[in-house]
PDB file of C-alpha atoms in Angstrom:
ATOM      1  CA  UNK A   1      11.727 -46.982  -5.727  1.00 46.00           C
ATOM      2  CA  UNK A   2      12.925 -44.407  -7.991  1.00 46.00           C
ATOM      3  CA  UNK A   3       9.709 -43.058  -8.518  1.00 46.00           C
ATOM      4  CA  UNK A   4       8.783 -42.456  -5.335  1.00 41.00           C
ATOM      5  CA  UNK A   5      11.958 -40.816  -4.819  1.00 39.00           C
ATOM      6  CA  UNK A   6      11.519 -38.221  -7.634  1.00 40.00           C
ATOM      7  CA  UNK A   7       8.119 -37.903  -6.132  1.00 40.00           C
ATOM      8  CA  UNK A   8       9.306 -37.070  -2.834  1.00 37.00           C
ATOM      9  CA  UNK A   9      12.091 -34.575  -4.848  1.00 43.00           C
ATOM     10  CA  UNK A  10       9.400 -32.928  -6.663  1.00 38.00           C
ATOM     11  CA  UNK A  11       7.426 -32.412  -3.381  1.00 41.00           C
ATOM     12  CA  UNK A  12      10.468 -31.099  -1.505  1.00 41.00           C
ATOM     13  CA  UNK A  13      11.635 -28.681  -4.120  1.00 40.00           C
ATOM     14  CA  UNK A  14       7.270 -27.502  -4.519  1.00 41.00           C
ATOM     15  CA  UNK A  15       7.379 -26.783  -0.852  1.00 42.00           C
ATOM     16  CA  UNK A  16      10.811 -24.781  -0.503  1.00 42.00           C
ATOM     17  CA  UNK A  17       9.717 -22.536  -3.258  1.00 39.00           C
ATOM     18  CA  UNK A  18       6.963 -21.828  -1.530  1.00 55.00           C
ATOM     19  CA  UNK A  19       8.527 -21.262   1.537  1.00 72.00           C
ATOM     20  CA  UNK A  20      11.034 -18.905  -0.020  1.00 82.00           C
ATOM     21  CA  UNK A  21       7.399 -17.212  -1.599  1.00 87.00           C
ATOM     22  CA  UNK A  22       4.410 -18.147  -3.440  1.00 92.00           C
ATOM     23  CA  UNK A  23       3.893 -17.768  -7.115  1.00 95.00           C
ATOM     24  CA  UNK A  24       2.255 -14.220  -8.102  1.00 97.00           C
ATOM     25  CA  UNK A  25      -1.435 -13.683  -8.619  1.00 97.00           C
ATOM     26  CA  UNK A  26      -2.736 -15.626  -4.693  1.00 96.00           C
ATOM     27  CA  UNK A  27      -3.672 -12.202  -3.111  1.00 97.00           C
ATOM     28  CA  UNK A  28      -7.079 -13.591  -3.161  1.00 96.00           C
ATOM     29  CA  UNK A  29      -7.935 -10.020  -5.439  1.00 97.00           C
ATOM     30  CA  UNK A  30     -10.800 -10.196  -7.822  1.00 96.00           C
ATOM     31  CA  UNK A  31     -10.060 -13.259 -10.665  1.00 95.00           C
ATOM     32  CA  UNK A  32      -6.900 -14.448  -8.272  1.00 96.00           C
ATOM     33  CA  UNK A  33      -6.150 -17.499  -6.448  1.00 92.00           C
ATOM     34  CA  UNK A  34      -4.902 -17.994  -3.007  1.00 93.00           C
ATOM     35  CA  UNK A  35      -2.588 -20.358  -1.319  1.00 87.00           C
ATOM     36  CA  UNK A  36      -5.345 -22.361  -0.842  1.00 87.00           C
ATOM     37  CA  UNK A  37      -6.141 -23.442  -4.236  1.00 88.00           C
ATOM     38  CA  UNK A  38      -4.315 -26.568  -4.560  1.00 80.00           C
ATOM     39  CA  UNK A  39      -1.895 -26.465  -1.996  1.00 85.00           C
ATOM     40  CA  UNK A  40      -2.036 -25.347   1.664  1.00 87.00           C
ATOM     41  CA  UNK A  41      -6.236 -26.651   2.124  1.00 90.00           C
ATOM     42  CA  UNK A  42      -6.495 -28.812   5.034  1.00 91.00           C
ATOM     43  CA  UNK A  43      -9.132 -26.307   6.318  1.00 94.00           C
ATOM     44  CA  UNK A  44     -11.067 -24.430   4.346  1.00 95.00           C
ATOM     45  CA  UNK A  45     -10.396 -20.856   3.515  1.00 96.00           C
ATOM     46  CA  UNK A  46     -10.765 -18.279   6.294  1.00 97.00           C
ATOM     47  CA  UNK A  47     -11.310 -21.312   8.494  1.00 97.00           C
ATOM     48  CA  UNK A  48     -10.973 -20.803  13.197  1.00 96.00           C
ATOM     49  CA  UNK A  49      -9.581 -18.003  14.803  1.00 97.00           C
ATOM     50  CA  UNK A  50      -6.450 -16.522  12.781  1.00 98.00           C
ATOM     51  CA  UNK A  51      -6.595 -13.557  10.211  1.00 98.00           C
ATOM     52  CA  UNK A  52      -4.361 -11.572   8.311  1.00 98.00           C
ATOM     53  CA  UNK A  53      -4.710  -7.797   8.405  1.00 98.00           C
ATOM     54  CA  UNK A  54      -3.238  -4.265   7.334  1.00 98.00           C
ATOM     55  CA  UNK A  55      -2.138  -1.252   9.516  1.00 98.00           C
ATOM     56  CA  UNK A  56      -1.707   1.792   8.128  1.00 98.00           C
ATOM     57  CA  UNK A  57      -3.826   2.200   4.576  1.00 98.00           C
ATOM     58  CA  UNK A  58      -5.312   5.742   4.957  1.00 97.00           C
ATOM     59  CA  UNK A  59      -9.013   6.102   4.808  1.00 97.00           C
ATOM     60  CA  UNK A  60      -8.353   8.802   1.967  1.00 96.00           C
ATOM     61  CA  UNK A  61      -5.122   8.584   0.201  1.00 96.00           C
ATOM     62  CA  UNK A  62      -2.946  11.945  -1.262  1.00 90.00           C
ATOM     63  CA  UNK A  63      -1.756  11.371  -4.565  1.00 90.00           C
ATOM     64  CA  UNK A  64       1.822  11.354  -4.834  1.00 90.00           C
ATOM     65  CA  UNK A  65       2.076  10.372  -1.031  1.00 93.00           C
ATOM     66  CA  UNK A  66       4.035   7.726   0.785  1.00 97.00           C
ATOM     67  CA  UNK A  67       2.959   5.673   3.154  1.00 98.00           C
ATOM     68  CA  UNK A  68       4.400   3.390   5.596  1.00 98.00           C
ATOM     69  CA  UNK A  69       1.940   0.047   5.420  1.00 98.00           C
ATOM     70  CA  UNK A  70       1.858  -3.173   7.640  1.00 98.00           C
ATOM     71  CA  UNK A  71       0.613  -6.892   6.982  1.00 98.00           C
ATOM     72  CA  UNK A  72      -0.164  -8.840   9.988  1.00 98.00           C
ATOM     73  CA  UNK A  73      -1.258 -12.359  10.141  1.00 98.00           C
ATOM     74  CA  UNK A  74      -1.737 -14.402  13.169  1.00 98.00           C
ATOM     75  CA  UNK A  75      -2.769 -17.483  14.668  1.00 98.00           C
ATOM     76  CA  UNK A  76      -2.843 -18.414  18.481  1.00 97.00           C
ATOM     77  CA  UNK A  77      -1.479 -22.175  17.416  1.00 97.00           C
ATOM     78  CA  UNK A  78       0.974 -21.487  14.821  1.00 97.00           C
ATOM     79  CA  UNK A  79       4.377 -20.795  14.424  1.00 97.00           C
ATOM     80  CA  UNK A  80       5.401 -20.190  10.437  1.00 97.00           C
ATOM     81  CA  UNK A  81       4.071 -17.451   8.303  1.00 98.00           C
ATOM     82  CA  UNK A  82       3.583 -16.209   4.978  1.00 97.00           C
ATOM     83  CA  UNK A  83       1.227 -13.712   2.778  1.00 98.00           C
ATOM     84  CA  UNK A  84       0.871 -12.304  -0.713  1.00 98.00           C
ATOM     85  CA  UNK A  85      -0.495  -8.893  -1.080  1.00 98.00           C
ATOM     86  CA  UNK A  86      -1.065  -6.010  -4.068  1.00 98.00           C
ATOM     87  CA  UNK A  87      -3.027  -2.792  -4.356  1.00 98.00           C
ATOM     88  CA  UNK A  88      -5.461  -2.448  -7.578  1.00 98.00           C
ATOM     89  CA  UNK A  89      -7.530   0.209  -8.618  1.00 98.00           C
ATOM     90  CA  UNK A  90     -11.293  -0.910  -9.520  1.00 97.00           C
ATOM     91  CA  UNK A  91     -10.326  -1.573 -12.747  1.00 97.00           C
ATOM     92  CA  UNK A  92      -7.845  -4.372 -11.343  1.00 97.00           C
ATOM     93  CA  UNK A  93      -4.769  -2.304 -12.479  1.00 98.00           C
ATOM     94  CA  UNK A  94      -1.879  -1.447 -10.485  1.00 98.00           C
ATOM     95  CA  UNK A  95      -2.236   1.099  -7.627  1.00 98.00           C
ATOM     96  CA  UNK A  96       0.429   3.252  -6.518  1.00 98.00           C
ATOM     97  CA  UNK A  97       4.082   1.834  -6.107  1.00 98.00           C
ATOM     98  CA  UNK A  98       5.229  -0.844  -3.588  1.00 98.00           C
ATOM     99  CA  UNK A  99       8.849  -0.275  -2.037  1.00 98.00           C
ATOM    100  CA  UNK A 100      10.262  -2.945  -0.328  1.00 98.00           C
ATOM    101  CA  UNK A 101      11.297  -1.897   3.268  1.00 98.00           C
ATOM    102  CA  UNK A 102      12.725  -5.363   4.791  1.00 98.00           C
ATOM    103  CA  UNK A 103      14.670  -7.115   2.236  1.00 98.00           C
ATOM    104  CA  UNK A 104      15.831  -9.971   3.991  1.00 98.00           C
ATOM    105  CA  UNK A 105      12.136 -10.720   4.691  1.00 98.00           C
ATOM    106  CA  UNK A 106      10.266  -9.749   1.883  1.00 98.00           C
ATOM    107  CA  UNK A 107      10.300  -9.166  -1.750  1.00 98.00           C
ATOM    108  CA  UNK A 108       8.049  -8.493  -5.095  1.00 98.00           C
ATOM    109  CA  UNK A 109       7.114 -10.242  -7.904  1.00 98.00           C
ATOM    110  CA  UNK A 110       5.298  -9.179 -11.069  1.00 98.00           C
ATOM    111  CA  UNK A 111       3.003 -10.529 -13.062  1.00 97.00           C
ATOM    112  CA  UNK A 112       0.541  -9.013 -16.128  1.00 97.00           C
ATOM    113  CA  UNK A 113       1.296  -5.379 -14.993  1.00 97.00           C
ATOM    114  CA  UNK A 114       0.623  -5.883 -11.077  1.00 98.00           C
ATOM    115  CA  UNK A 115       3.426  -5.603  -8.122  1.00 98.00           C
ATOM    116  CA  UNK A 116       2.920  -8.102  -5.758  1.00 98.00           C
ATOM    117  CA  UNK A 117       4.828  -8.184  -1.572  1.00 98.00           C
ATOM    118  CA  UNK A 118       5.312 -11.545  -0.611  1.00 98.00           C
ATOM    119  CA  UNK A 119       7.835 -13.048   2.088  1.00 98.00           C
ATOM    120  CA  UNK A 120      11.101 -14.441   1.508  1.00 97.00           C
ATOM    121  CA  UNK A 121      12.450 -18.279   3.517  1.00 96.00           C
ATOM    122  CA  UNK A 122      13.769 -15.888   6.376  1.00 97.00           C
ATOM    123  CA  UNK A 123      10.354 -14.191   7.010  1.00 98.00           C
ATOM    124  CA  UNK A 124       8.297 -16.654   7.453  1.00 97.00           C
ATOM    125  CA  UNK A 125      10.181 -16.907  11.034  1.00 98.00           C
ATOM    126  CA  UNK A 126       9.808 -20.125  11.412  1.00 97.00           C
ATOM    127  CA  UNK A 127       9.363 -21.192  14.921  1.00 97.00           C
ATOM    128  CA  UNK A 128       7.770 -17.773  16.318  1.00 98.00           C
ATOM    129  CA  UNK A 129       4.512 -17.905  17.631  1.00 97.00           C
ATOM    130  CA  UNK A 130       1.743 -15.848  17.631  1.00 97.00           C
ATOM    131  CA  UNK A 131       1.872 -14.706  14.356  1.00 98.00           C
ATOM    132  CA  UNK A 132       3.990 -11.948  12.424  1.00 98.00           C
ATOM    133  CA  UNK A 133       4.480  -8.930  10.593  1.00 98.00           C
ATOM    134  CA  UNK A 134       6.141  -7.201   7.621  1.00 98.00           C
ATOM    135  CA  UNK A 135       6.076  -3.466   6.842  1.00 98.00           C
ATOM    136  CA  UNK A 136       6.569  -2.057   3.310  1.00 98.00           C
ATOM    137  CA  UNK A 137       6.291   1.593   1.649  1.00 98.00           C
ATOM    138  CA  UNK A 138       3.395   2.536  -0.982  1.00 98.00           C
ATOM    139  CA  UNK A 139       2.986   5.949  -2.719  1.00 98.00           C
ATOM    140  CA  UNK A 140      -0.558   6.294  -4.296  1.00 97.00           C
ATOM    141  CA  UNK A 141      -0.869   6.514  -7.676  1.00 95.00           C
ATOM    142  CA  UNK A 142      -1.515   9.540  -9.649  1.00 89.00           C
ATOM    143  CA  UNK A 143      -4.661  11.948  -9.168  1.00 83.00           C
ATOM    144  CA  UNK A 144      -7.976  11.140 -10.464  1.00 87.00           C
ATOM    145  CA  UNK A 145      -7.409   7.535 -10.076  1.00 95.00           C
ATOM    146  CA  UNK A 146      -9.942   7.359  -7.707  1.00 95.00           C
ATOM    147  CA  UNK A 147     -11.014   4.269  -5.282  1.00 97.00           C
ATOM    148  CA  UNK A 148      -8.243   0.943  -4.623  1.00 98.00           C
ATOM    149  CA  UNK A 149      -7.917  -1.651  -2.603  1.00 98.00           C
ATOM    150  CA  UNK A 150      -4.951  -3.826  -1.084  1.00 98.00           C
ATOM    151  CA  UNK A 151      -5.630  -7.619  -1.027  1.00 98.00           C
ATOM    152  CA  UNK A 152      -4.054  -9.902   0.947  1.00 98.00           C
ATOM    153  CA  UNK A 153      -3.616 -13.659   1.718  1.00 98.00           C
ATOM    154  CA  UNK A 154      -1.674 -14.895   5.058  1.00 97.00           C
ATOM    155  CA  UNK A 155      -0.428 -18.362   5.766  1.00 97.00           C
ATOM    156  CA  UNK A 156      -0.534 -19.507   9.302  1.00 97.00           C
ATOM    157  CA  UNK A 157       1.606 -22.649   9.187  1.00 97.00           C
ATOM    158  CA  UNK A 158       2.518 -25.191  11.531  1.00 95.00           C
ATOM    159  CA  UNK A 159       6.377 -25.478  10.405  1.00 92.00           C
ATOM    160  CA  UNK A 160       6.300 -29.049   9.624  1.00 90.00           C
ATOM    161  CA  UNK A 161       7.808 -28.614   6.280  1.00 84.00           C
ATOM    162  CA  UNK A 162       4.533 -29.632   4.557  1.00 88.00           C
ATOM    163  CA  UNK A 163       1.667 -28.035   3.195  1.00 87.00           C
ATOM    164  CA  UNK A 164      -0.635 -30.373   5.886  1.00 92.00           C
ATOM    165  CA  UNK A 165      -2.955 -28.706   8.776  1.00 94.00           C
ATOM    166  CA  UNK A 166      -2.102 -24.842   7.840  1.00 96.00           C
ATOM    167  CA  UNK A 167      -4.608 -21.942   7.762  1.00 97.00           C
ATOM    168  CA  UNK A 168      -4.955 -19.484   4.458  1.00 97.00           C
ATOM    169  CA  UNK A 169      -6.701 -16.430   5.198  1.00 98.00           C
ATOM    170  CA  UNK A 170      -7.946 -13.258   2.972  1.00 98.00           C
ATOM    171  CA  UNK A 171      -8.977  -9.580   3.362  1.00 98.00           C
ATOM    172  CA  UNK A 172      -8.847  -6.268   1.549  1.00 98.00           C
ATOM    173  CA  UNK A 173      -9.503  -2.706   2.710  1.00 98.00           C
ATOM    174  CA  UNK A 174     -10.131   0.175   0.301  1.00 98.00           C
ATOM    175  CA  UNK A 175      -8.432   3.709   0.177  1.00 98.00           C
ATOM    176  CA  UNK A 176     -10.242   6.350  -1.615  1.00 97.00           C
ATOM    177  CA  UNK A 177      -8.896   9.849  -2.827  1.00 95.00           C
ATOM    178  CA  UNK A 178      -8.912  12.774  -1.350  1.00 90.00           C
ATOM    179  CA  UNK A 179     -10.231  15.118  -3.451  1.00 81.00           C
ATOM    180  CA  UNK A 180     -10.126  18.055  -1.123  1.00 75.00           C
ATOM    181  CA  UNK A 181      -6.604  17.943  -0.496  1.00 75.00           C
ATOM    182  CA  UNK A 182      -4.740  20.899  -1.583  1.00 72.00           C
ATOM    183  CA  UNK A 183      -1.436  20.484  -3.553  1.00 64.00           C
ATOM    184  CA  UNK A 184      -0.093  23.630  -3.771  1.00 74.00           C
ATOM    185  CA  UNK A 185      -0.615  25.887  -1.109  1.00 84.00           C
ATOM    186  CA  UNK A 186       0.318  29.141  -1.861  1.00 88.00           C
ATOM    187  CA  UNK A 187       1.850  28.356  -5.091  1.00 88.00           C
ATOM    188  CA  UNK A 188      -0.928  30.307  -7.060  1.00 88.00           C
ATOM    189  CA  UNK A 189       0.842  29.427 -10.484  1.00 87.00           C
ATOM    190  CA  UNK A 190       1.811  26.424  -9.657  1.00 80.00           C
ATOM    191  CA  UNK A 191       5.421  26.453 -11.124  1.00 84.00           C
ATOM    192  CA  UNK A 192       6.592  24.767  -8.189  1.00 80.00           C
ATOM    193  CA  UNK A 193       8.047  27.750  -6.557  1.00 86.00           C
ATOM    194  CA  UNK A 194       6.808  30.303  -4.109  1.00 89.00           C
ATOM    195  CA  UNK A 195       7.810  33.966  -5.368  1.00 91.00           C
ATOM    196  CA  UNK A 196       6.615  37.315  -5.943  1.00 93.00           C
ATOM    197  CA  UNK A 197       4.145  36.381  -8.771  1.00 93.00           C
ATOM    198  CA  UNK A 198       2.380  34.305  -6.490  1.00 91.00           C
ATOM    199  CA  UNK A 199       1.539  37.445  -4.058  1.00 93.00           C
ATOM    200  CA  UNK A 200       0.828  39.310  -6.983  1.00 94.00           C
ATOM    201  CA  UNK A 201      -1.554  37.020  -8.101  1.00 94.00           C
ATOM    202  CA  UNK A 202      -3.432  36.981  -4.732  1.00 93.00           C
ATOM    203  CA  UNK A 203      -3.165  40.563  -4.272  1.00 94.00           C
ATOM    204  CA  UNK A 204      -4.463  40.970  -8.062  1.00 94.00           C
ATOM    205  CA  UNK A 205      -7.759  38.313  -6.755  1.00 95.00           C
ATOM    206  CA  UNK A 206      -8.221  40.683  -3.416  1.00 94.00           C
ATOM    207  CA  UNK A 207      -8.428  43.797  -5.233  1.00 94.00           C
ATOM    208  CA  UNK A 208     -10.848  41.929  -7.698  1.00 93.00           C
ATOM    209  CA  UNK A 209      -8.915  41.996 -10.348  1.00 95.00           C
ATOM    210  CA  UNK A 210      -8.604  38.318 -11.208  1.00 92.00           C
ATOM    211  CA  UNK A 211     -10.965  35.584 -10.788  1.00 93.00           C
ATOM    212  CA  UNK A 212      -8.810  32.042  -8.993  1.00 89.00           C
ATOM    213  CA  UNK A 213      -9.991  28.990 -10.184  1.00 85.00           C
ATOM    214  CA  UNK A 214     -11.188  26.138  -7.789  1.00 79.00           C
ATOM    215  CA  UNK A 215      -7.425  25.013  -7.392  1.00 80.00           C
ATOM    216  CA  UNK A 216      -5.733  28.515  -7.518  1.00 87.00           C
ATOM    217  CA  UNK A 217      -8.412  29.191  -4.513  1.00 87.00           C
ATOM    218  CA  UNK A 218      -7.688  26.077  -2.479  1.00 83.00           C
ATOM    219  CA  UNK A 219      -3.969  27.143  -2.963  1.00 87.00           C
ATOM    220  CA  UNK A 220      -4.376  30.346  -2.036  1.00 90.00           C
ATOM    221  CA  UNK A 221      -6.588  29.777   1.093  1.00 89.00           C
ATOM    222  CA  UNK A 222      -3.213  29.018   2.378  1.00 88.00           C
ATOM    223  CA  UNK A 223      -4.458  29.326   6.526  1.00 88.00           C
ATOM    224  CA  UNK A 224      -7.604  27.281   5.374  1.00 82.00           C
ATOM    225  CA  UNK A 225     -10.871  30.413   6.940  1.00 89.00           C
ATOM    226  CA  UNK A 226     -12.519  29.271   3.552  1.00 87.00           C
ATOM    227  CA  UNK A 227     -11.073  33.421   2.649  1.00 92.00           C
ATOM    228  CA  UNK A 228      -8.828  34.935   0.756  1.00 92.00           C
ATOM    229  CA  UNK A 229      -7.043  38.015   2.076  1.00 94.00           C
ATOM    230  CA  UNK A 230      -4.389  39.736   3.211  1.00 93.00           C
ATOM    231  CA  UNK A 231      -3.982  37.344   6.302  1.00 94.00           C
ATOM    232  CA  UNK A 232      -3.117  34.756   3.309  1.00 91.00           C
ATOM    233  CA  UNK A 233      -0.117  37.066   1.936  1.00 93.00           C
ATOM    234  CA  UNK A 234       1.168  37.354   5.376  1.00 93.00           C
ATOM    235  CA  UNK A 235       1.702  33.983   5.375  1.00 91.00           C
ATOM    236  CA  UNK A 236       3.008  33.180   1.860  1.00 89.00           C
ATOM    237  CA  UNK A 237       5.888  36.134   2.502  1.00 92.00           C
ATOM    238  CA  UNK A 238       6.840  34.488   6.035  1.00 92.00           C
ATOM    239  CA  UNK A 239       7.172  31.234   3.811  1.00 89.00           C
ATOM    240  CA  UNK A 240       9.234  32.695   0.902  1.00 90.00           C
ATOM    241  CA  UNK A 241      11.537  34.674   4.175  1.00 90.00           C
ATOM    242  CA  UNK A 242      11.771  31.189   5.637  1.00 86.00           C
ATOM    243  CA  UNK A 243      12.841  29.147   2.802  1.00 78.00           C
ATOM    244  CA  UNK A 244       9.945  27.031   3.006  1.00 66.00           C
ATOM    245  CA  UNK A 245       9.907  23.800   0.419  1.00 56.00           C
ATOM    246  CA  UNK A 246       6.671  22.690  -1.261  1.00 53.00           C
TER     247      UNK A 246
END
């Protein structure tokens, strides 16, 4: 008898933990598990008509930029919910930054350098149906990093307290960099300030004095006619009148 109750105690305390979040590493990512493995498998994975999705992950990505993300997953039978998610370069590294947005839903874990969003007890909102969804911030990572991807794994539960009869699903979507972005217009020097020096410096280019690199002419292209002129300096001095930030 008292083996089956620390059975039954073992089982409880395995299933609130993983109410309250799973363990790191079951995004489903290249290498990774999901909840499925060994837990939540009634049906197999990516099994009837749920899914678990993102809104938000921008086709091409601007270093240094923050971006307001959403995980949906949903189920027209179910009423508890969970996921895992992280963002990896192609290397499997860490992408970018994850900032949690909702923390009495959600929270991170870490685990052999990678960031990982999962949901805390209170949002799995137990009892809602439909399905559900958390939002979270990520800034991509530096420049030149190139293509990532965010991975995800949802849990469409029934609420019974069990890990019995519940759906696991997986998906990923890839971000690539823009490489054409511009990131500092009209800062020819790029000192972080727009002055004097940098209308010199254009005015110097115009009267052929200089030659602009590739990023000193994106920068300086500041009205974007694929020209450099005096249109350009026009601009640049409104900005510096205006106290424009860059």
């Amino acid at each position: 008898m008292k083996i089956i109750l620390t059975q039954l105690m073992i089982i409880f305390t395995f299933l609130l933990a993983f109410s309250s979040g799973p363990p790191d590493g079951r995004t489903g990512a290249p290498g990774e598990l999901t909840c499925y493995d060994g837990c939540h498998n009634s049906y197999t994975l990516n099994y009837g008509t749920g899914n678990v999705s993102f809104s938000g992950v921008p086709e091409l990505y601007v270093p240094g930029e923050t971006y307001l993300i959403t995980i949906l997953v949903a189920h027209p039978s179910m009423q508890r919910w969970g996921f895992e998610l992280s963002v990896k370069t192609n290397q499997q590294a860490q992408a970018g930054n994850i900032t949690v947005t909702q923390s009495n839903y959600t929270q991170t874990g870490f685990l052999s350098g990678i960031t990982y969003l999962k949901h805390r007890s209170a949002g799995t909102f137990n009892g809602q149906a439909g399905g559900a969804e958390w939002e979270f911030e990520w800034t991509a990572p530096e420049s030149e990093t190139g293509n990532i991807t965010f991975y995800a794994s949802g849990n469409c539960a029934n609420g019974n307290g069990m890990n019995s009869n519940d759906y696991i699903y997986t998906t990923s979507i890839s971000s690539n960099e823009d490489i054409n972005f511009c990131y500092s217009e009209g800062d020819i020097n790029v000192d972080g300030n727009l002055n004097i020096q940098d209308i010199i410096l254009v005015m110097n280019y115009i009267l052929g004095i200089m030659e602009f690199s590739e990023d000193q002419s994106c920068a300086g292209d500041v009205n974007e006619d694929g020209l450099i002129n005096i249109m350009d300096i026009i601009i640049i001095i409104d900005w510096i009148m205006s106290g424009a930030q860059f």
